[in-house]
Coordinates of C-alpha atoms in Angstrom, one line a residue:
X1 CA 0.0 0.0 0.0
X2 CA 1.4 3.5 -0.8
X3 CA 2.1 6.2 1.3
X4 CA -0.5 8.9 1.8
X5 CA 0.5 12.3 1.8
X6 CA -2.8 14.8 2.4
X7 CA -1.8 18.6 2.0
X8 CA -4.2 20.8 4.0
X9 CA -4.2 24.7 5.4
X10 CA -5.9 27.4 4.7
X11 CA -7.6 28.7 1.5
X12 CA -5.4 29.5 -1.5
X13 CA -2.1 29.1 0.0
X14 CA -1.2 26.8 -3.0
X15 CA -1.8 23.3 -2.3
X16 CA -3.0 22.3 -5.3
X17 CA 0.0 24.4 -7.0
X18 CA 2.2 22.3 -5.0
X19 CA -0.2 18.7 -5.7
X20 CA 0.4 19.7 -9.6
X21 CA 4.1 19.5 -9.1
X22 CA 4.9 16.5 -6.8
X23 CA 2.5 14.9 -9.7
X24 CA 4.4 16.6 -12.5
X25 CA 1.2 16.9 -14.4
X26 CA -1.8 19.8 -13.8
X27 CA -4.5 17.6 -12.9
X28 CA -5.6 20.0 -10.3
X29 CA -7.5 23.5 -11.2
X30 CA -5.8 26.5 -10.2
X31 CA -7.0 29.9 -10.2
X32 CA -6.4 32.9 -7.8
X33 CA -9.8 32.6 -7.0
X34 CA -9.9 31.1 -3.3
X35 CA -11.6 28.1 -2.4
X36 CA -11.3 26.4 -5.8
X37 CA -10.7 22.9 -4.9
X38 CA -13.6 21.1 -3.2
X39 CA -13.2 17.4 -3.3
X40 CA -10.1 15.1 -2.3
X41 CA -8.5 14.1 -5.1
X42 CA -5.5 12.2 -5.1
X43 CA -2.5 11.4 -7.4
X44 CA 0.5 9.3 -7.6
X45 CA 3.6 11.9 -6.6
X46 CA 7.4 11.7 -7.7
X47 CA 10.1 13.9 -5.8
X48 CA 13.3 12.5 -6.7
X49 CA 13.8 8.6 -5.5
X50 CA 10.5 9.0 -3.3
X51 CA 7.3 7.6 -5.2
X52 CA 3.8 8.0 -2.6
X53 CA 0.4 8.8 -2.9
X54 CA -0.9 12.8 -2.3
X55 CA -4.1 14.0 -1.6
X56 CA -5.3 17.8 -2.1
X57 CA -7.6 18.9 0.0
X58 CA -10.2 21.9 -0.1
X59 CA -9.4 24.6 2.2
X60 CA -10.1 24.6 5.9
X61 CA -12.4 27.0 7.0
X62 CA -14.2 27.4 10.8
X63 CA -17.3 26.2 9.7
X64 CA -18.9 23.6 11.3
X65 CA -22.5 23.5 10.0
X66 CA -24.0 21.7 7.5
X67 CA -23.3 24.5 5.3
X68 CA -20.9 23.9 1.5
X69 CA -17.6 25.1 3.5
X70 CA -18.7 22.8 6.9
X71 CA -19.4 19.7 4.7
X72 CA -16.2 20.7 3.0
X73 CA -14.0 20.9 5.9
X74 CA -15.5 17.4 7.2
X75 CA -14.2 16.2 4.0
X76 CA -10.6 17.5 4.5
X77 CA -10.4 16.0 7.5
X78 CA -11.4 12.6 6.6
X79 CA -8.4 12.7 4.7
X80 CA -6.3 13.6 7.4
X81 CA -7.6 10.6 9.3
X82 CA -6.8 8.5 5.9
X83 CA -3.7 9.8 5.2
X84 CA 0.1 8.7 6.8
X85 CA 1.3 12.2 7.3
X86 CA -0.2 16.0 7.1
X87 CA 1.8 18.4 5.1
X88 CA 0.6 21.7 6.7
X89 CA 0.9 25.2 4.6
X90 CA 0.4 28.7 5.2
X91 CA 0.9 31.5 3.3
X92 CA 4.8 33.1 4.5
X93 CA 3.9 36.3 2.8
X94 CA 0.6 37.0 4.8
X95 CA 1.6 34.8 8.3
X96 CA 0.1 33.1 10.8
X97 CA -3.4 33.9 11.2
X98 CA -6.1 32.8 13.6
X99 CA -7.3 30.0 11.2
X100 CA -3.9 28.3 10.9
X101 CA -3.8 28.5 14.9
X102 CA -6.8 26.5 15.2
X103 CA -6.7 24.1 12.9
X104 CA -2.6 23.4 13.9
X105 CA -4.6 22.9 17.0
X106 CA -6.6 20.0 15.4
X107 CA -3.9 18.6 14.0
X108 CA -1.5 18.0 16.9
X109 CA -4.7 16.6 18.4
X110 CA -5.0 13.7 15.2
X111 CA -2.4 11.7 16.4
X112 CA -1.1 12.3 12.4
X113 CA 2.6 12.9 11.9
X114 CA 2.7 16.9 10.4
X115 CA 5.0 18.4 8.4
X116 CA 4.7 22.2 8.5
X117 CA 5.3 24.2 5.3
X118 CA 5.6 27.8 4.7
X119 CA 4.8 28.3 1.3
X120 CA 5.5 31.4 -0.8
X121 CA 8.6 32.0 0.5
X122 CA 10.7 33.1 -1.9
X123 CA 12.6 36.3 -1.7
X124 CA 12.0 38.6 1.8
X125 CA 8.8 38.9 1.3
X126 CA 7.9 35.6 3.0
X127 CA 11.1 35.5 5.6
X128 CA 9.0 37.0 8.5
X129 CA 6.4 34.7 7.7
X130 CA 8.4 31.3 7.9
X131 CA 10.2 32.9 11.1
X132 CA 6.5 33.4 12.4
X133 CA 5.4 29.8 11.5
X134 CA 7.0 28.7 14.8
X135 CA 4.8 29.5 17.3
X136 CA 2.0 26.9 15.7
X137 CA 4.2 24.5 18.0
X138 CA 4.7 22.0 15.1
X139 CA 7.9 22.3 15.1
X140 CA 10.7 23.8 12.4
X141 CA 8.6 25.4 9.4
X142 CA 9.8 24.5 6.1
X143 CA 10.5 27.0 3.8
X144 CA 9.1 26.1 0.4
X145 CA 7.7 27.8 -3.0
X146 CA 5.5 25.5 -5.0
X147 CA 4.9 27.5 -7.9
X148 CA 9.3 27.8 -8.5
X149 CA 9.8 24.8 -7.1
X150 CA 11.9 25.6 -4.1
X151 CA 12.3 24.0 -1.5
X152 CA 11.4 20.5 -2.9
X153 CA 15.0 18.6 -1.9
X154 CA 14.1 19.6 1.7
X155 CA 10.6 18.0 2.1
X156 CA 12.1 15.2 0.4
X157 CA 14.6 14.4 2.9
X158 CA 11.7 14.9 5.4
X159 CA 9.3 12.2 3.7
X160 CA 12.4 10.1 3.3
X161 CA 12.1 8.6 6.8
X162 CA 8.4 8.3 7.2
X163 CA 8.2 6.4 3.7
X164 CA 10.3 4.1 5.0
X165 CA 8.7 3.6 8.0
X166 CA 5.2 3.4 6.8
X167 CA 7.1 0.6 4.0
X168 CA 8.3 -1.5 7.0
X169 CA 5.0 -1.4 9.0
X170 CA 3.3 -2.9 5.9
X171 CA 6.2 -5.8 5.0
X172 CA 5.8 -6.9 8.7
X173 CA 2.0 -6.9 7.9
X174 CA 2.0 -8.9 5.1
X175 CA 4.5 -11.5 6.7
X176 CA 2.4 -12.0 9.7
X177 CA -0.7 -13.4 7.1
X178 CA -1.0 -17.2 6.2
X179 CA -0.1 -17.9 2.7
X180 CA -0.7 -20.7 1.5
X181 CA 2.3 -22.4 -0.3
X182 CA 2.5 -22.4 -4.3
X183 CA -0.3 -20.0 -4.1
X184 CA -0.2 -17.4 -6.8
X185 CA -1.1 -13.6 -6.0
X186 CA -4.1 -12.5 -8.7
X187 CA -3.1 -11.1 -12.0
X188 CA -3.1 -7.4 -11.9
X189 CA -5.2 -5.7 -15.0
X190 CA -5.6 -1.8 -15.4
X191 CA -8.7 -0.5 -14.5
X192 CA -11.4 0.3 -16.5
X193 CA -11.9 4.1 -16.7
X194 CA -15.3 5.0 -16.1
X195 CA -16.6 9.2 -16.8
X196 CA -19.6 10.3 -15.1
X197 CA -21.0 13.3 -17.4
X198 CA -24.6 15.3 -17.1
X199 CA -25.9 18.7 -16.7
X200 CA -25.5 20.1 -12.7
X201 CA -27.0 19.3 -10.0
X202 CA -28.3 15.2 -11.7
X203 CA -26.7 13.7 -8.8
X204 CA -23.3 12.5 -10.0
X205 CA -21.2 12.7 -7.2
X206 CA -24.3 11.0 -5.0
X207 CA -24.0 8.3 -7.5
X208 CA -20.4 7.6 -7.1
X209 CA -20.5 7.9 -3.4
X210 CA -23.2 5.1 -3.2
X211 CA -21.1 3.3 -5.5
X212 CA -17.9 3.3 -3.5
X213 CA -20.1 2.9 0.0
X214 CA -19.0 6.3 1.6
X215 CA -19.1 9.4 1.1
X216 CA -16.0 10.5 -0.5
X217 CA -17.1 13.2 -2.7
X218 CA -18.9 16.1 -2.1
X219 CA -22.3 16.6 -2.3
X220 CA -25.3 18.5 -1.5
X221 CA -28.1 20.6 -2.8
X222 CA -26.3 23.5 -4.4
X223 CA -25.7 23.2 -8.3
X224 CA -22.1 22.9 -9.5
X225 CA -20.2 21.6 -6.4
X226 CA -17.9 19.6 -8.5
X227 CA -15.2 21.4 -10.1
X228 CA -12.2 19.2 -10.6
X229 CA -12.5 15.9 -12.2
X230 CA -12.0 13.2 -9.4
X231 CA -10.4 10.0 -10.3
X232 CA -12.0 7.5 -7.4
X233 CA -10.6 3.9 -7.8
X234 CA -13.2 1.1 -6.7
X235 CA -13.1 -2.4 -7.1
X236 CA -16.4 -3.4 -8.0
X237 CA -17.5 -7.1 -7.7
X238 CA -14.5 -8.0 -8.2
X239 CA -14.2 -5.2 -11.2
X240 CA -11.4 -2.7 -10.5
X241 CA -12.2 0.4 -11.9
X242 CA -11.6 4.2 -11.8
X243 CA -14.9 6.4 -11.8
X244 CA -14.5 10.2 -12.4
X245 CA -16.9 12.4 -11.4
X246 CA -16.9 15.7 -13.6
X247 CA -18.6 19.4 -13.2
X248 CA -22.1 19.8 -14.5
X249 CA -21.9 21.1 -18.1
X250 CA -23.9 23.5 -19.2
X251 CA -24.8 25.0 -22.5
X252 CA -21.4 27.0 -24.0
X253 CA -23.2 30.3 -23.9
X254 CA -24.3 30.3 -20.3
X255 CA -20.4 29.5 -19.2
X256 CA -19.0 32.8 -18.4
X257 CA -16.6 32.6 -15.7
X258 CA -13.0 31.4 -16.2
X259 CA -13.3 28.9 -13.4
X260 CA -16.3 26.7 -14.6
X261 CA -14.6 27.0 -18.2
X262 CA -11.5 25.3 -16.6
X263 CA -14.1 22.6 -14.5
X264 CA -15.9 21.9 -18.2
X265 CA -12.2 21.7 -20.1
X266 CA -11.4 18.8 -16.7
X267 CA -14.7 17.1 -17.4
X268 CA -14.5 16.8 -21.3
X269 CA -10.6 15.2 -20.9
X270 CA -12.0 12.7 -18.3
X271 CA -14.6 11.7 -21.3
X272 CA -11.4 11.5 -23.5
X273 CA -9.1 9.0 -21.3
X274 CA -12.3 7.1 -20.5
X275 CA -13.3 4.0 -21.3
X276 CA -16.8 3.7 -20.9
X277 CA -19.3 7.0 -20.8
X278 CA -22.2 7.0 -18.0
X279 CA -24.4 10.0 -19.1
X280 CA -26.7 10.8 -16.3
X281 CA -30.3 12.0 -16.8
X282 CA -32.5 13.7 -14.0
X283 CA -35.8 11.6 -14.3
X284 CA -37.7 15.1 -13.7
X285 CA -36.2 16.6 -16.6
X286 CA -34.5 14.6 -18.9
X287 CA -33.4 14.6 -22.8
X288 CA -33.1 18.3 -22.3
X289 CA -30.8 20.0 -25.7
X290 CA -27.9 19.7 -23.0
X291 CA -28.4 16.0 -22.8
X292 CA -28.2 15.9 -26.1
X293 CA -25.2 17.3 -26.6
X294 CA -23.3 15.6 -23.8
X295 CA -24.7 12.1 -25.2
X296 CA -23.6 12.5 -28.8
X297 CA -20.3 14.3 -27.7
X298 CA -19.5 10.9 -25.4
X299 CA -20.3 8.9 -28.6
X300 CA -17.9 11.6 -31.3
X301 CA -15.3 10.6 -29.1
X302 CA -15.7 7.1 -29.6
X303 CA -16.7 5.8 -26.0
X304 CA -18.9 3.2 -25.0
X305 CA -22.0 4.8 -24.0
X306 CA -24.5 3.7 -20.7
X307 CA -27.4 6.5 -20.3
X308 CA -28.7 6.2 -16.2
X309 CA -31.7 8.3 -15.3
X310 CA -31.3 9.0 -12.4
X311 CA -33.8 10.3 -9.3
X312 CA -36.5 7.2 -10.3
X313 CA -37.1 7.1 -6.7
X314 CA -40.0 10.1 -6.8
X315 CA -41.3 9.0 -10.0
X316 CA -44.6 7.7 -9.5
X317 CA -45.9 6.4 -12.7
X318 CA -42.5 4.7 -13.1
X319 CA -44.3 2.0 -16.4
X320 CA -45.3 4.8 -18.3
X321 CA -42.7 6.8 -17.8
X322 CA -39.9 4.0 -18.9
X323 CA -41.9 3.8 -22.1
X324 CA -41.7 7.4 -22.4
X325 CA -38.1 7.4 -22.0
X326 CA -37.2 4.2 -24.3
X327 CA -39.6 6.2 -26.7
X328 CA -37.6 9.6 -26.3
X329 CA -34.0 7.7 -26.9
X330 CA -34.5 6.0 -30.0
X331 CA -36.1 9.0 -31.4
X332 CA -33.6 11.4 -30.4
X333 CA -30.2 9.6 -30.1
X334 CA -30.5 7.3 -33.2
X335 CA -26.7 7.3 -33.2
X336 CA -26.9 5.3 -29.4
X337 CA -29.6 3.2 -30.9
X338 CA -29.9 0.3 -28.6
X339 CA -27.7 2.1 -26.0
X340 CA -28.5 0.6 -22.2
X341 CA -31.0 2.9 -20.4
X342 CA -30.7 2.1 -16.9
X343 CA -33.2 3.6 -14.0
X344 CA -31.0 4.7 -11.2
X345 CA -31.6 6.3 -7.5
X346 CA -28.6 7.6 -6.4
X347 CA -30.5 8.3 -2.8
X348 CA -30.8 4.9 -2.3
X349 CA -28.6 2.7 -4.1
X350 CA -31.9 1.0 -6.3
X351 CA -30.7 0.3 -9.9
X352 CA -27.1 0.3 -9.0
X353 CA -26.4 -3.2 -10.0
X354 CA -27.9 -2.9 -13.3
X355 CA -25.8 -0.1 -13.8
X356 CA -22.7 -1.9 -13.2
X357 CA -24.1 -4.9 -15.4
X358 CA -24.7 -2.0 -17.9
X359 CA -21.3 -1.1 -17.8
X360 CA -19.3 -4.6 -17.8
X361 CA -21.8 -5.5 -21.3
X362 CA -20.9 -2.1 -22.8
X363 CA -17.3 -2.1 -22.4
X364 CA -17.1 -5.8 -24.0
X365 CA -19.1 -4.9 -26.4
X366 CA -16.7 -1.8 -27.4
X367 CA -14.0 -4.4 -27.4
X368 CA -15.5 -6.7 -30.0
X369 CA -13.7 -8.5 -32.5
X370 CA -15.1 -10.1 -35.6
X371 CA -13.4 -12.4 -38.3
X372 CA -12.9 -11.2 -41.8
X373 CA -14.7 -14.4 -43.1
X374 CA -17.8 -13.7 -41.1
X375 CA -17.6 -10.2 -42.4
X376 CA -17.5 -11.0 -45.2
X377 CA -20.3 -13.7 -45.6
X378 CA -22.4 -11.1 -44.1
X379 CA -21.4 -8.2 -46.5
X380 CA -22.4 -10.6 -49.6
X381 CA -25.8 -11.1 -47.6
X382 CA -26.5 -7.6 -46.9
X383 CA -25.3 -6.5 -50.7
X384 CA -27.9 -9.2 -52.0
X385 CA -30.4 -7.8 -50.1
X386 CA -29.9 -4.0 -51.1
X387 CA -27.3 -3.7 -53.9
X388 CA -25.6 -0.1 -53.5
X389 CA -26.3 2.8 -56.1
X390 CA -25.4 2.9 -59.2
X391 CA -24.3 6.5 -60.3
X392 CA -23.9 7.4 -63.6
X393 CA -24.8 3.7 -64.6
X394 CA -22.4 2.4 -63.0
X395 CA -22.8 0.5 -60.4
X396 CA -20.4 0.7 -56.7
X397 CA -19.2 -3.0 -55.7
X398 CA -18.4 -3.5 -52.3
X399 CA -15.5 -6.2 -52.5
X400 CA -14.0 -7.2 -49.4
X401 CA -14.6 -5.9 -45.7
X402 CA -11.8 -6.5 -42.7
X403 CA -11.9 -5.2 -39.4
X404 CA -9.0 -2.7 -38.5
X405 CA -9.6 -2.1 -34.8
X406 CA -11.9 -2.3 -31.7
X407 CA -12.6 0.5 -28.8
X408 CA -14.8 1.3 -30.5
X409 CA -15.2 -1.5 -33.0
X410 CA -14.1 0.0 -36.7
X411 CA -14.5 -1.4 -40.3
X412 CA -12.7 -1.1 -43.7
X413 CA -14.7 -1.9 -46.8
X414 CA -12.6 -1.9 -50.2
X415 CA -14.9 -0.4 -52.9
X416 CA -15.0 1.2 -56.5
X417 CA -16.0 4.7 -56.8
X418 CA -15.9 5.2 -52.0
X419 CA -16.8 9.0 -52.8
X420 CA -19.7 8.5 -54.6
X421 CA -21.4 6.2 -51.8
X422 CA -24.4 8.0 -50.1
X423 CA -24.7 8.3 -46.7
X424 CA -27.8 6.2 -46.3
X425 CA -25.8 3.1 -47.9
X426 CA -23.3 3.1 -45.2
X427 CA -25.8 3.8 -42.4
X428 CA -27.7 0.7 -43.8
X429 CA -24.1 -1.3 -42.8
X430 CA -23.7 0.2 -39.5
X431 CA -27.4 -0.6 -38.6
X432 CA -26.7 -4.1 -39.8
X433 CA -23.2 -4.5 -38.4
X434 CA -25.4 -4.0 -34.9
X435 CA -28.2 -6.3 -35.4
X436 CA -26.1 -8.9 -36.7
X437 CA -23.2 -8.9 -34.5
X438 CA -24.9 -8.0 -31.1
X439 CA -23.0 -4.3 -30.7
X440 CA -25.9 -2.5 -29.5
X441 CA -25.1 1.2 -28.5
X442 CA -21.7 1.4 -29.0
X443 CA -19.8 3.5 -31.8
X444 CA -18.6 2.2 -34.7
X445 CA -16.4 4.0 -37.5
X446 CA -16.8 2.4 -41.1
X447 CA -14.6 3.5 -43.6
X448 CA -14.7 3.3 -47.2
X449 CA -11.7 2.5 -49.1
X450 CA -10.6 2.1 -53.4
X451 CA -8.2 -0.5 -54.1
X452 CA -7.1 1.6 -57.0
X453 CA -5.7 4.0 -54.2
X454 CA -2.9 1.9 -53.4
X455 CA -2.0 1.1 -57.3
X456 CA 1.2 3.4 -57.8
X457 CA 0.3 2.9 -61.8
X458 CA -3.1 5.0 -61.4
X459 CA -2.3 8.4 -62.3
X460 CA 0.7 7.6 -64.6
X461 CA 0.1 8.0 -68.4
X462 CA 0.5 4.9 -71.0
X463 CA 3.8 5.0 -72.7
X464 CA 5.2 3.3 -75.7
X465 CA 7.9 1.0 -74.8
X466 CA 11.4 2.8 -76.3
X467 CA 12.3 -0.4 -78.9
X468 CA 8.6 0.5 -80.7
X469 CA 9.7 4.1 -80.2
X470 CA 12.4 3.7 -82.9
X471 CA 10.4 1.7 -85.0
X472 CA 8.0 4.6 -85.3
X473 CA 10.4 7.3 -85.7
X474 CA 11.9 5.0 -88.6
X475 CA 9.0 4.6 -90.6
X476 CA 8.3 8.3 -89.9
X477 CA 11.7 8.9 -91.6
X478 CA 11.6 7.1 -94.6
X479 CA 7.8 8.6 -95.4
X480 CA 9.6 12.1 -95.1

């Protein structure tokens, strides 16, 4: 198990500047803004030989109601109760303040191991503030800058001996189980990356919580909570998978402010590094223009595609509304046709193992592999049945048919005249290639091809062999 590193203080004193760089990537949003980050969301973290686990936290604030910033501070310190060590930061350039007292307080009180961190401390500007950070009583402040990168050998020789504490804590741990001899450990697979994507306030992060069996994202009545896009791994019935949750998108011209630009630009990369696509409906409103869009952007980018409606708890004429819905999907998402629709309550966990069937079936589907010989029987089949246009008199043969790759599934057929084939024709395939071979839902990329594109003789111009060439010149001569 990896070490845990959680990085907590104060609003905006750069801990999730400093998460970006112990991950060497910028998976965390940063703005000047305060209180951007919200959820945990952790990463795996490099500083030189040292390889652990960090978590960025949301701000602490002295709230301690029920309110956004008092569920929020419950959050962060869950984590500190998760996490092996506390990296503690305030800001050198504006001090100690009353906050930082308190919740230096709370953490000599966790039993954690803390390691304090005066951040911003480049130039003089932040000397009186490091030289201040002592009287927290946590012991010698380090002075760091995470936006230069200052600093970073230090903490490193810090983590150094707790890393290889917490490593020797677990190898006596495992040597104290019964193993059973000749027994093999399982075979390790990457997990399948799973996006959560809808419109705000559908219920997402409630979802995922139920899902994982606590409540590790944030959640609550307010629309737009989620801002960053949270990686949370799970191993599902014996699935192991990574869920992100994303920010609510909504339509381009009603995002004005930089920061939900940034949260929409996190949400639509988690749809391109997934996997599999869950596109989450509110059961009050659903199939909105916004739905729309976020469905038939999940299936552009070539995902496997699962649409849960979610809320079907309050719904009371639940037959008629299904109907409604299967009615309302075909109609408007012809491109998902045959798509699983699954009926979700994120409140209380009802639907949540269809979904996860849903999910297992859509992602081996998106994998699917077929022969060239049974493409190829069913190509003749499906020409027989409706032979392809003719333009011009002439009519387009469809020769052969391989396919070239899977996720998702996609199909090369060699033809004459591949320009002149309508739309409609290769529709008719795709809709065939799904009835036939069981690929409901998922996309697939046909492409038409001319065999006389890879002849290097096309474009080149008949020439008379040279030895007839003097032949002609010589009769040419002696008529002169």
């Amino acid at each position: 198990m990896s070490f845990v590193l959680a990085i907590v203080g104060r609003p905006n004193v750069g801990k999730s500047t400093l998460f970006n760089r112990l991950v060497g990537k910028k998976l965390a949003l940063v703005d000047d803004q305060p209180g951007v980050t919200r959820d945990l969301r952790e990463g795996a973290a490099r500083l030189g030989d040292l390889r652990f686990t960090v978590m960025d936290t949301a701000g602490l604030e002295e709230a301690t109601d029920d309110s956004l910033p008092g569920r929020m501070r419950r959050l962060t310190e869950r984590a500190v109760g998760m996490a092996d060590a506390c990296l503690f930061m305030i800001d050198a350039r504006v001090g100690v303040t009353p906050t930082d007292e308190v919740f230096a307080d709370i953490l000599r009180r966790s039993g954690t191991p803390v390691i304090l961190a005066a951040n911003k401390a480049e130039g003089r500007a932040g000397e009186s503030g490091a030289l201040e950070a002592f009287s927290l009583g946590l012991g010698e402040p380090l002075s760091l800058s995470a936006e230069h990168g200052e600093g970073m050998a230090e903490l490193a020789v810090m983590l150094s001996p707790m890393i290889e504490a917490a490593a020797l804590r677990v190898e006596e741990a495992e040597t104290d189980l019964d193993v059973e001899e000749g027994e093999e450990a399982p075979e390790r697979t990457k997990p399948l990356q799973i996006a959560v994507i809808g419109r705000p306030n559908a219920g997402k992060s409630t979802l995922i919580n139920k899902i994982v069996g606590e409540e590790r994202l944030l959640t609550g009545p307010e629309a737009g909570i989620t801002r960053d896009s949270i990686a949370v791994p799970i191993n599902w019935d014996g699935t192991e998978m990574r869920i992100f949750d994303t920010a609510g998108m909504r339509k381009r011209a009603k995002v004005q402010e930089k920061l939900e630009k940034l949260s929409v630009s996190d949400g639509l990369r988690a749809v391109k590094f997934a996997e599999v696509v869950v596109v989450l409906l509110d059961a009050a409103i659903p199939f909105e223009q916004q739905d729309l869009r976020i469905a038939d952007l999940a299936e552009r980018e070539g995902r496997a595609v699962v649409v849960a409606v979610n809320k079907w708890d309050v719904e009371e004429n639940k037959q008629e509304k299904l109907r409604d819905l299967k009615e309302a999907f075909d109609r408007l998402l012809p491109q998902l046709r045959g798509a699983p629709l699954v009926t979700v309550s994120a409140k209380t966990g009802r639907g949540i193992d269809r979904l996860q069937a849903a999910i297992i079936r859509a992602y081996d589907v998106w994998n699917r592999r077929v022969t060239t010989a049974q493409l190829n029987r069913w190509l003749t089949e499906m020409v027989e049945a409706h032979p392809p246009p003719a333009p011009a008199g002439r009519r387009i043969k469809l020769r052969y048919m391989t396919q070239a790759k899977t996720r998702p599934p996609g199909f090369v057929v060699m033809c004459s005249m591949p320009d002149k084939l309508p739309e409609s024709y290769s529709r008719y395939l795709v809709n065939g290639l799904r009835d036939h071979f069981d690929m409901p839902g998922t996309p697939i990329r046909l492409y038409m091809r001319s065999q006389a594109a890879d002849n290097p003789y096309k474009d080149r111009k008949k020439s008379i062999p040279s030895r007839l060439t003097k032949h002609v010149k010589k009769g040419a001569t002696k008529k002169g």
